[in-house]
PDB file of C-alpha atoms and ligand atoms in Angstrom:
ATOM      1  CA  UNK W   1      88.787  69.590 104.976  1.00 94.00           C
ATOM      2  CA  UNK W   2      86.678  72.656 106.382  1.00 98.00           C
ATOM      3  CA  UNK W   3      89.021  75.646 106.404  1.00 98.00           C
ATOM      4  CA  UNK W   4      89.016  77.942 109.622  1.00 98.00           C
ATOM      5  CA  UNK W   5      88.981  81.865 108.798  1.00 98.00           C
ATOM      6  CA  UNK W   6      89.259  83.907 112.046  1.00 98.00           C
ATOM      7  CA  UNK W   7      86.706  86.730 111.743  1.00 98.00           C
ATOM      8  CA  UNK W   8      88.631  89.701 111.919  1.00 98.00           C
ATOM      9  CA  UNK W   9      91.204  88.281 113.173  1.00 98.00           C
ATOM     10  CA  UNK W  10      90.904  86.327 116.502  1.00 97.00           C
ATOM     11  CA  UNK W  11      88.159  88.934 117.389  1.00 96.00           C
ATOM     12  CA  UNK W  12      86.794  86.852 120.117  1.00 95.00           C
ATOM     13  CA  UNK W  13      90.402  86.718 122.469  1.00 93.00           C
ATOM     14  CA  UNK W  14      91.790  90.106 120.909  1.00 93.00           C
ATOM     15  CA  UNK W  15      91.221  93.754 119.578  1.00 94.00           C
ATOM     16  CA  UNK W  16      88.981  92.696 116.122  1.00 96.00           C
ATOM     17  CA  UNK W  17      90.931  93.746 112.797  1.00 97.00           C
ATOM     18  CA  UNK W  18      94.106  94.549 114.422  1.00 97.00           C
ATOM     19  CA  UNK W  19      97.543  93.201 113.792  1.00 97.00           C
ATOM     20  CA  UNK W  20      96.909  92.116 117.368  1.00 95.00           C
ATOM     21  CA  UNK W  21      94.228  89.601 116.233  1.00 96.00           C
ATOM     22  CA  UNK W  22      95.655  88.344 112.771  1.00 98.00           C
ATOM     23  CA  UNK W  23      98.744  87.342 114.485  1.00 97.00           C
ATOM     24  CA  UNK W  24      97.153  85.435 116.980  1.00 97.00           C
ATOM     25  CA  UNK W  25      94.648  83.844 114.036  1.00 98.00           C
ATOM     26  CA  UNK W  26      97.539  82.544 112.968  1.00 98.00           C
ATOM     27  CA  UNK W  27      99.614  81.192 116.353  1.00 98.00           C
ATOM     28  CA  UNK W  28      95.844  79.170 116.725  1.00 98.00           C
ATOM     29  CA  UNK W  29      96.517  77.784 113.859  1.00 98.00           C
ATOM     30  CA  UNK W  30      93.941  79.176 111.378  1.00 98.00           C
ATOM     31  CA  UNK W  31      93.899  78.841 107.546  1.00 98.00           C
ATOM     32  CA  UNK W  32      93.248  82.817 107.359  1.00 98.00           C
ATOM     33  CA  UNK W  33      91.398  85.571 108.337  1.00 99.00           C
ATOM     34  CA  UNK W  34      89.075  87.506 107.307  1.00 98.00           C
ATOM     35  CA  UNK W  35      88.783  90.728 107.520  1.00 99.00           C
ATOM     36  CA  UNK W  36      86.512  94.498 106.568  1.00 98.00           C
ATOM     37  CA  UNK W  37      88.358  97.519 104.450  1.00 98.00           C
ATOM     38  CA  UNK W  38      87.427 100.921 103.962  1.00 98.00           C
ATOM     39  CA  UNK W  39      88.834 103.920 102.278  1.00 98.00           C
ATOM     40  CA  UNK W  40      89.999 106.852 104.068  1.00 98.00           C
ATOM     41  CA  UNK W  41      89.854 110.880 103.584  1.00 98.00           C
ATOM     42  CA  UNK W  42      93.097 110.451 101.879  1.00 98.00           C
ATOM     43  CA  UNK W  43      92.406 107.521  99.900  1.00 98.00           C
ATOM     44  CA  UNK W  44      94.797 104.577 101.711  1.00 98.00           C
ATOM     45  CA  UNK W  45      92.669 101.048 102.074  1.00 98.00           C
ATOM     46  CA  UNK W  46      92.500 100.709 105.947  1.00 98.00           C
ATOM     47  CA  UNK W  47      91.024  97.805 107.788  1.00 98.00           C
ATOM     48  CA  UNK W  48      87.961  98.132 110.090  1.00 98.00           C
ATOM     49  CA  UNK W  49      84.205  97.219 110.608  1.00 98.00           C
ATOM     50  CA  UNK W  50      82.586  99.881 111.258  1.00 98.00           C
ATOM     51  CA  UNK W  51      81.965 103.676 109.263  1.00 98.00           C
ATOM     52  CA  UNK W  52      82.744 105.267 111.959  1.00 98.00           C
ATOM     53  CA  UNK W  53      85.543 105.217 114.448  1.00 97.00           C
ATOM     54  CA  UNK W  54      83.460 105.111 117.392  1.00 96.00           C
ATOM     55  CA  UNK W  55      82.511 101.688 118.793  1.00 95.00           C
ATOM     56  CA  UNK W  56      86.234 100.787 118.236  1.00 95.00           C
ATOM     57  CA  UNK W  57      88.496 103.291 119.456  1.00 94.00           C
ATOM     58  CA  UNK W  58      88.814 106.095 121.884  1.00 92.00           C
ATOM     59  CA  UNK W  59      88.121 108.371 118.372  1.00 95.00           C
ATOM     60  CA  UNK W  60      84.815 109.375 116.723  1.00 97.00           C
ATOM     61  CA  UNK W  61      83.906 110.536 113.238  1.00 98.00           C
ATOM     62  CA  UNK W  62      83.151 108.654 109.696  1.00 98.00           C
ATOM     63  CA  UNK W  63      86.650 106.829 108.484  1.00 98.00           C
ATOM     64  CA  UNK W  64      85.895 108.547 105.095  1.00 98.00           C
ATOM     65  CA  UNK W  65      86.186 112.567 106.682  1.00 98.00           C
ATOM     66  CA  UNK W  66      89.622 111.281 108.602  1.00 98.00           C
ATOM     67  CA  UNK W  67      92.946 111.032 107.304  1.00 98.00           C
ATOM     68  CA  UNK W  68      95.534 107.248 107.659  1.00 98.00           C
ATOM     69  CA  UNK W  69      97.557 109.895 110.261  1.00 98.00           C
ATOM     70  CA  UNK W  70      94.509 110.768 112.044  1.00 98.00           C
ATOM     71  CA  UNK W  71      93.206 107.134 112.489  1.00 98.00           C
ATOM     72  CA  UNK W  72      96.842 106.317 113.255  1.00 98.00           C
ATOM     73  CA  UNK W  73      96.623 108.115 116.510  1.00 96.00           C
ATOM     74  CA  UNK W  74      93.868 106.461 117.446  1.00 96.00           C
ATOM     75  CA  UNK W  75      93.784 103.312 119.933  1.00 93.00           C
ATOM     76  CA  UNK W  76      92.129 100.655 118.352  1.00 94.00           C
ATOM     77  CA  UNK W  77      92.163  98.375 121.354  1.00 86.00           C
ATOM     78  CA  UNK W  78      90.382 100.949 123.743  1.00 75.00           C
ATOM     79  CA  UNK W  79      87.660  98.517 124.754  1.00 72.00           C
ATOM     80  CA  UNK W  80      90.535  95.463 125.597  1.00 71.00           C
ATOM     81  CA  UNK W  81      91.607  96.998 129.064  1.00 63.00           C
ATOM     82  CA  UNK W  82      94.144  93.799 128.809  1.00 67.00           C
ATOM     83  CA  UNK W  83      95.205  95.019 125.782  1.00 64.00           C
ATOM     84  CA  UNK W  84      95.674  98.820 126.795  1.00 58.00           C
ATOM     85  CA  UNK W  85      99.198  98.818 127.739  1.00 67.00           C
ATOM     86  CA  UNK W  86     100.297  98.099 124.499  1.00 77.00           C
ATOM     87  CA  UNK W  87      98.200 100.525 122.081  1.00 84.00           C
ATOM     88  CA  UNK W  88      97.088  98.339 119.229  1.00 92.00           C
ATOM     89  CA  UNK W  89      96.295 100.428 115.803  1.00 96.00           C
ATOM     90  CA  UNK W  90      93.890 100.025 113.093  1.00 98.00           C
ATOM     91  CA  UNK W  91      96.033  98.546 110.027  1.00 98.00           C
ATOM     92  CA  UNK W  92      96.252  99.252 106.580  1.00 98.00           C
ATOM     93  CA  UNK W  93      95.627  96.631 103.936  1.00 98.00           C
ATOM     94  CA  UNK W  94      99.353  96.995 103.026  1.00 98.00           C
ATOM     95  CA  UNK W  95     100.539  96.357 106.959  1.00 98.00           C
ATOM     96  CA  UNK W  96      98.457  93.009 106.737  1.00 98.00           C
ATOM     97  CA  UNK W  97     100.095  91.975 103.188  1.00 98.00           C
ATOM     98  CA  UNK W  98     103.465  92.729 104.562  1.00 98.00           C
ATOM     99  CA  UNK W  99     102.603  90.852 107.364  1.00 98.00           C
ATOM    100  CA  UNK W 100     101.045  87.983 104.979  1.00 98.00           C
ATOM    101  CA  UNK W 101     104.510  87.520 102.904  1.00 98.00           C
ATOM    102  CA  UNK W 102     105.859  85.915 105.632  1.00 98.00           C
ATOM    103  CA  UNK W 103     103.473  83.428 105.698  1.00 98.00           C
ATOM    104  CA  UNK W 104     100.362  81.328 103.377  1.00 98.00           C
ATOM    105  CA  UNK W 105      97.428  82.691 105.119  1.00 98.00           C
ATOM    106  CA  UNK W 106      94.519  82.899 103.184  1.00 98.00           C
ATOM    107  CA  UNK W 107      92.595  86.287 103.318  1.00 98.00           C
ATOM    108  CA  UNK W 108      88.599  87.134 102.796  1.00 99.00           C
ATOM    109  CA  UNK W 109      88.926  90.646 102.656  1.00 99.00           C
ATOM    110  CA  UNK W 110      85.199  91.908 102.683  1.00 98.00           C
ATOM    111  CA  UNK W 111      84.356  95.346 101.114  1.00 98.00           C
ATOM    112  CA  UNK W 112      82.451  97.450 103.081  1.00 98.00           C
ATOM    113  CA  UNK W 113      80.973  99.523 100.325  1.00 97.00           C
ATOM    114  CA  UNK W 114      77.667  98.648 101.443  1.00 94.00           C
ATOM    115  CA  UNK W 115      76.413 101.538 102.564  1.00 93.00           C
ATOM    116  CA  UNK W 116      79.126 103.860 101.282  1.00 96.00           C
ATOM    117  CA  UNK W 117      80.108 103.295  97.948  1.00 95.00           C
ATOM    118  CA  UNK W 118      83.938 104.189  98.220  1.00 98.00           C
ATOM    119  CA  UNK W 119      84.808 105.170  94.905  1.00 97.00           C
ATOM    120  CA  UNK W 120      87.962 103.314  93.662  1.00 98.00           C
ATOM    121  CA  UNK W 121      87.800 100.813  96.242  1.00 98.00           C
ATOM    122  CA  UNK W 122      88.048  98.039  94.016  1.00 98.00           C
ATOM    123  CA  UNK W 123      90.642  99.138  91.964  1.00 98.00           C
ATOM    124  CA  UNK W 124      92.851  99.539  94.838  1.00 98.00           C
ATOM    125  CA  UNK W 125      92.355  96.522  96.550  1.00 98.00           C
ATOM    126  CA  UNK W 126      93.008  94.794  93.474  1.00 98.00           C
ATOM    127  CA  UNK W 127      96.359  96.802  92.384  1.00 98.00           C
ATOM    128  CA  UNK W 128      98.131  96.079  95.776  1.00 98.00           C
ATOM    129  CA  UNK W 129      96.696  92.350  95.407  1.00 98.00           C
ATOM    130  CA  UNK W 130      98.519  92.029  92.186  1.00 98.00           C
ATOM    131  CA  UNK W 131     101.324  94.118  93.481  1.00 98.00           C
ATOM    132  CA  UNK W 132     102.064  91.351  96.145  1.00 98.00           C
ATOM    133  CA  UNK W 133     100.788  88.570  93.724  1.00 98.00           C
ATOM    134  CA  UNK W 134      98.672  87.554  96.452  1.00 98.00           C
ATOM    135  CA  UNK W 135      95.814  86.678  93.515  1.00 97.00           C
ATOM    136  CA  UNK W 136      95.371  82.714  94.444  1.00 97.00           C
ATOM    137  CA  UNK W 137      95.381  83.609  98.289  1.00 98.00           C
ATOM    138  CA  UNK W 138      92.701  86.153  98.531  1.00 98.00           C
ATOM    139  CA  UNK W 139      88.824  85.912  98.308  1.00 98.00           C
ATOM    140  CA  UNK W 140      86.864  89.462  98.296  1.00 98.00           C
ATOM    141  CA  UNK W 141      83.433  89.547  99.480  1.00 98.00           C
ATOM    142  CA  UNK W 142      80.805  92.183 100.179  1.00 98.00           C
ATOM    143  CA  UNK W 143      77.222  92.558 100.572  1.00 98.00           C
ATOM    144  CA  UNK W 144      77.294  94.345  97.417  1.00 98.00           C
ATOM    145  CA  UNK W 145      76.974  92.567  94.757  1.00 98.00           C
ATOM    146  CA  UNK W 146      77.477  95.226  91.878  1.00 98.00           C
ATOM    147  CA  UNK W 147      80.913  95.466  93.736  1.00 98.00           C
ATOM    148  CA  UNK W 148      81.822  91.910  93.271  1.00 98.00           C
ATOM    149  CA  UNK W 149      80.909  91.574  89.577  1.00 98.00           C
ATOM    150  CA  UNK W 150      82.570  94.527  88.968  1.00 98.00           C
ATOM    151  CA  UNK W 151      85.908  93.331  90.646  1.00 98.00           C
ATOM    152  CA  UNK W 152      85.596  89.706  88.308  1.00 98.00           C
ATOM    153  CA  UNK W 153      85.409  92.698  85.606  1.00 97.00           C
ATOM    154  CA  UNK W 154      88.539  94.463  85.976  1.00 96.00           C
ATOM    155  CA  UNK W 155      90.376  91.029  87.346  1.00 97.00           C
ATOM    156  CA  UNK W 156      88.962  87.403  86.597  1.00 97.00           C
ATOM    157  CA  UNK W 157      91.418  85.667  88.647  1.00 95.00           C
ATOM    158  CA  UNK W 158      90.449  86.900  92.101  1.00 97.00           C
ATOM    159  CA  UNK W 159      87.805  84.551  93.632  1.00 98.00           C
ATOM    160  CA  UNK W 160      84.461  86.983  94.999  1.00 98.00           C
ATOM    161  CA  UNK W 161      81.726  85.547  97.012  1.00 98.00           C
ATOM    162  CA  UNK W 162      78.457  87.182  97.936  1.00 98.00           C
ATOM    163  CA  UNK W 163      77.819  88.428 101.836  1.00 98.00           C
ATOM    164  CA  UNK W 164      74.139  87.656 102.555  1.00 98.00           C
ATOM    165  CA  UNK W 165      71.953  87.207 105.701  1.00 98.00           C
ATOM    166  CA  UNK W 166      68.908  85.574 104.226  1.00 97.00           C
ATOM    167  CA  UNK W 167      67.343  82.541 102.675  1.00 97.00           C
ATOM    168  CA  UNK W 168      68.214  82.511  99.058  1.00 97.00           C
ATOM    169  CA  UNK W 169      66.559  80.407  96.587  1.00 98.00           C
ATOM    170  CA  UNK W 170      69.219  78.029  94.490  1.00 98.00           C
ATOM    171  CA  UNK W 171      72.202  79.600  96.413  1.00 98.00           C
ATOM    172  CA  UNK W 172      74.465  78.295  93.340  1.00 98.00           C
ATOM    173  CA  UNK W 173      72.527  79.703  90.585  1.00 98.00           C
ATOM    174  CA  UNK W 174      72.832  83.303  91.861  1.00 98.00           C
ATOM    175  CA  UNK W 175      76.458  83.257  92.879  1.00 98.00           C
ATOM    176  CA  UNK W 176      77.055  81.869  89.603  1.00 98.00           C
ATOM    177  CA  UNK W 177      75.216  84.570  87.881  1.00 98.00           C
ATOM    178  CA  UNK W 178      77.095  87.100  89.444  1.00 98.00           C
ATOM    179  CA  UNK W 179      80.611  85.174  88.556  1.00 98.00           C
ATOM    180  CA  UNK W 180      80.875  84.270  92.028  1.00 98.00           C
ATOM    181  CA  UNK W 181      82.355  80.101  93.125  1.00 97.00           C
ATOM    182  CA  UNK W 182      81.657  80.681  96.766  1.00 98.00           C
ATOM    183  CA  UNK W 183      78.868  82.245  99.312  1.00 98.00           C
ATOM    184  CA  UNK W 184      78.987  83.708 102.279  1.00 98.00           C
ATOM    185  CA  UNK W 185      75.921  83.216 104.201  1.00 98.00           C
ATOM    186  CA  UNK W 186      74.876  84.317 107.660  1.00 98.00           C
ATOM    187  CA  UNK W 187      74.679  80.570 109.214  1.00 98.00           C
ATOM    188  CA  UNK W 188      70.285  81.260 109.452  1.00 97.00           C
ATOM    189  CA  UNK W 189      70.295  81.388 105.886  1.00 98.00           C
ATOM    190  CA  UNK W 190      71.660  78.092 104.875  1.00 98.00           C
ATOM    191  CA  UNK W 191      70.777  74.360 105.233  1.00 98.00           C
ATOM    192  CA  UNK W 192      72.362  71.294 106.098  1.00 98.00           C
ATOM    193  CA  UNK W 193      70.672  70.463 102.156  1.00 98.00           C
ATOM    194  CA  UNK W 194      71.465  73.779 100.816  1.00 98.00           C
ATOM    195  CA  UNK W 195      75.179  73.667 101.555  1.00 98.00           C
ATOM    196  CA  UNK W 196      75.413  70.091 100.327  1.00 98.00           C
ATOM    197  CA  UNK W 197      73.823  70.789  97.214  1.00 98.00           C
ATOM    198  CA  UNK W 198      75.925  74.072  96.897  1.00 98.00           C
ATOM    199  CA  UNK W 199      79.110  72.092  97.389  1.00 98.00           C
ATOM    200  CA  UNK W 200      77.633  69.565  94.686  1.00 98.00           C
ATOM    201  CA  UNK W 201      77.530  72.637  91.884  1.00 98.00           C
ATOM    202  CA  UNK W 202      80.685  73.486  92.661  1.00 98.00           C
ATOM    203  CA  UNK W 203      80.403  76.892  94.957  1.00 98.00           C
ATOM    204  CA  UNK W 204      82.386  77.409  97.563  1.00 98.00           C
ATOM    205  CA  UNK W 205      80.425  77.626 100.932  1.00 98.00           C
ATOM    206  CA  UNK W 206      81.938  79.951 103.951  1.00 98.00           C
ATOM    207  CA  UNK W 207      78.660  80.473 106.229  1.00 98.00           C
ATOM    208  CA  UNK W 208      79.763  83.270 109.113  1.00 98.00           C
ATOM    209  CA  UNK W 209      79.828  83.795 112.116  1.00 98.00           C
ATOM    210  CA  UNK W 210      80.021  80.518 113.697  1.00 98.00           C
ATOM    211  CA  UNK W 211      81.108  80.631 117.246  1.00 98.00           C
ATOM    212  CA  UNK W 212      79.153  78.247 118.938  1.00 98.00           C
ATOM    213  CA  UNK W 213      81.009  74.868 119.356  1.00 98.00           C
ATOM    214  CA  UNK W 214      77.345  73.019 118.265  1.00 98.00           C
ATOM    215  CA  UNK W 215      77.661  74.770 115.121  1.00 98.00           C
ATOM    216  CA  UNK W 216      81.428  74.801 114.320  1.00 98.00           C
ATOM    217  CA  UNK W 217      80.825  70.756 115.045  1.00 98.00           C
ATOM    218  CA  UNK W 218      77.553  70.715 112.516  1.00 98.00           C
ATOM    219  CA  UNK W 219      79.920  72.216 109.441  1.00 98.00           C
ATOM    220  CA  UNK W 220      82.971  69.982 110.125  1.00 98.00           C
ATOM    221  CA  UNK W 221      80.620  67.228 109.862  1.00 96.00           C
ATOM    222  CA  UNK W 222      79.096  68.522 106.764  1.00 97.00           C
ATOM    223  CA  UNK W 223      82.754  68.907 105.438  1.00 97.00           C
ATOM    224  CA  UNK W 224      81.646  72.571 104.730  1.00 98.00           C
ATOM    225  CA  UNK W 225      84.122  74.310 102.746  1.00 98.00           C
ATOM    226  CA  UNK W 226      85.119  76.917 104.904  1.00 98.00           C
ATOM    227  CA  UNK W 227      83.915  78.333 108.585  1.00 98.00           C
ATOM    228  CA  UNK W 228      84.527  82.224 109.352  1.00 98.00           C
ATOM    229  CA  UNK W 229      84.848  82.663 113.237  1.00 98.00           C
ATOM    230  CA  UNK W 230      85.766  84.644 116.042  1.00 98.00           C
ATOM    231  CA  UNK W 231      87.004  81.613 117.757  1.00 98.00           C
ATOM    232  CA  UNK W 232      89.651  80.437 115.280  1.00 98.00           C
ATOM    233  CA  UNK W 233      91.639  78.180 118.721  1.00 98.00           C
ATOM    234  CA  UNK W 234      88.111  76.688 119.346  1.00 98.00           C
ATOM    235  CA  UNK W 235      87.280  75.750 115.934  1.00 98.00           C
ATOM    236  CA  UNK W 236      90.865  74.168 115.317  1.00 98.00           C
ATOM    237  CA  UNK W 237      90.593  71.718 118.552  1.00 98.00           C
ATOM    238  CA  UNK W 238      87.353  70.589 117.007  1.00 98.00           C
ATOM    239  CA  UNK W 239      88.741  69.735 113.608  1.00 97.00           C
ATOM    240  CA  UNK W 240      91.276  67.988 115.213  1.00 96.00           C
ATOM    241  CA  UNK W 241      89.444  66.087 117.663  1.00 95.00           C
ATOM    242  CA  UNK W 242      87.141  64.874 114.284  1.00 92.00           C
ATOM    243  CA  UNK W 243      90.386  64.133 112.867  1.00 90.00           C
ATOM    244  CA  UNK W 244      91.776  62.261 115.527  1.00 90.00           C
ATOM    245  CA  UNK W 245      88.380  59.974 115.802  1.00 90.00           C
ATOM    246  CA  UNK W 246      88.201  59.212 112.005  1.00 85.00           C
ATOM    247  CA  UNK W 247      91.583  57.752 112.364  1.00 81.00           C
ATOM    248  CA  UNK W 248      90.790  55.645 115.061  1.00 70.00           C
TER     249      UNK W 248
HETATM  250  O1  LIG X   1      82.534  88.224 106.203  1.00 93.07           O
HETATM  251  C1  LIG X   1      81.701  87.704 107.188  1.00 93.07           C
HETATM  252  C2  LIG X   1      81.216  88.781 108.116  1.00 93.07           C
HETATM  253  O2  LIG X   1      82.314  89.556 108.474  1.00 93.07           O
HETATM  254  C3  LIG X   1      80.150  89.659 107.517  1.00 93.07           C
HETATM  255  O3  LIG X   1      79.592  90.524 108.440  1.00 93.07           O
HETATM  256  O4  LIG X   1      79.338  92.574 109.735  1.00 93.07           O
HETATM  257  O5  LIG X   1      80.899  90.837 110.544  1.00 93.07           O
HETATM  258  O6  LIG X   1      81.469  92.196 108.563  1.00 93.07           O
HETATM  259  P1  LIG X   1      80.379  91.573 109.355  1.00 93.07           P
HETATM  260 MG1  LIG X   2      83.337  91.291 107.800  1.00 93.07          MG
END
């Protein structure tokens, strides 16, 4: 069965990478979420896309020169004028774990030490993964890939899975080599054959973003290990509807 991650939450229908949008991920019906972290001026793991505060909130500035109290303030639903009433705010990795004991969500939680290499990022995303013994239920990804190794490094059980946007020769053989059982390719970058012969090695394959109801059908049929989408509710009516037909 293809497993449904809501991109940053239910991004498409809500505020992306808020509690707003994990919630709702999961009243769809979705397997988990996925979802970006960053490190603040104070050190605390918080959850959003971007460096900066901008695009996102009514703020502006780099998340690393601001404090958790001063992105607190902020309103990370600014551009959801349905939303605005009720001020959503960017969470912290700990909010979404708390959030996550009450339920078996799965959770991609993709480094975004890309382009800023947080120091200690790994560590701390793996100490408050241990400290909720959330291990089996979390796979980290970034589009570093020094990052991942080094995460297998300091803690072989947590699954990792390279981010990456183009065509890669022998998808398998590289995520091996970098201790990886899963990819995460932008959906240009793999093949109906390269996913199939992926799956065959024994990777994982999670292709994002796939929000167009062509595509989501075109993995389901593949039995493609995992889909990441903004579109969770869409994604979970198809499944079904394939589910419904094989039975018939
Ligand atoms: O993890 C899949 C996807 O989130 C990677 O790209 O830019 O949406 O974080 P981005
Ligand atoms: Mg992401």
């Amino acid at each position: 069965m293809t497993i449904i991650l809501a991109h940053r939450g239910a991004s498409g229908t809500h505020p992306e990478n808020t509690m707003e949008a994990f919630i709702a991920a999961e009243k769809f019906g979705a397997d988990g979420i996925e979802l970006d972290v960053q490190l603040t001026a104070d050190g605390e793991i918080v959850v959003i896309h971007d460096i900066t505060v901008d695009r996102t909130t009514n703020g502006s500035g780099h998340i690393k020169d601001l404090t958790l109290n001063e992105l607190k303030n902020l309103k990370a639903n600014f551009h959801y004028k349905h939303f605005f009433k009720k001020a959503a705010r960017i969470p912290t990795l700990r909010e979404v774990f708390d959030w996550m004991s009450e339920n078996d969500l799965i959770c991609n939680i993709e480094l975004k030490n890309n382009s800023i290499p947080y120091e200690g990022l790994e560590e701390k995303v793996i100490a408050i993964t241990k400290e909720f013994a959330f291990e089996k239920r979390i796979i980290i990804s970034s589009f570093n890939h020094y990052s991942l190794v080094y995460v297998k490094k300091i803690c072989s059980d947590i699954e990792t899975a390279p981010l990456y946007k183009d065509l890669l020769y022998k998808p398998w053989e590289y995520a091996s080599s970098i201790l990886s059982n899963g990819i995460h390719p932008k959906l240009k970058a793999v093949s109906d054959s390269i996913i199939k012969a992926t799956m065959e090695q024994g990777i994982a394959v999670r292709p994002y973003t796939i929000n167009k109801e062509r595509d989501i059908n075109r993995l389901l049929s593949l039995n493609c290990s995992a889909i990441i989408t903004d579109y969770p509710e869409k994604a979970i009516r198809l499944r079904e509807k394939i589910k419904k037909s094989k039975r018939i």
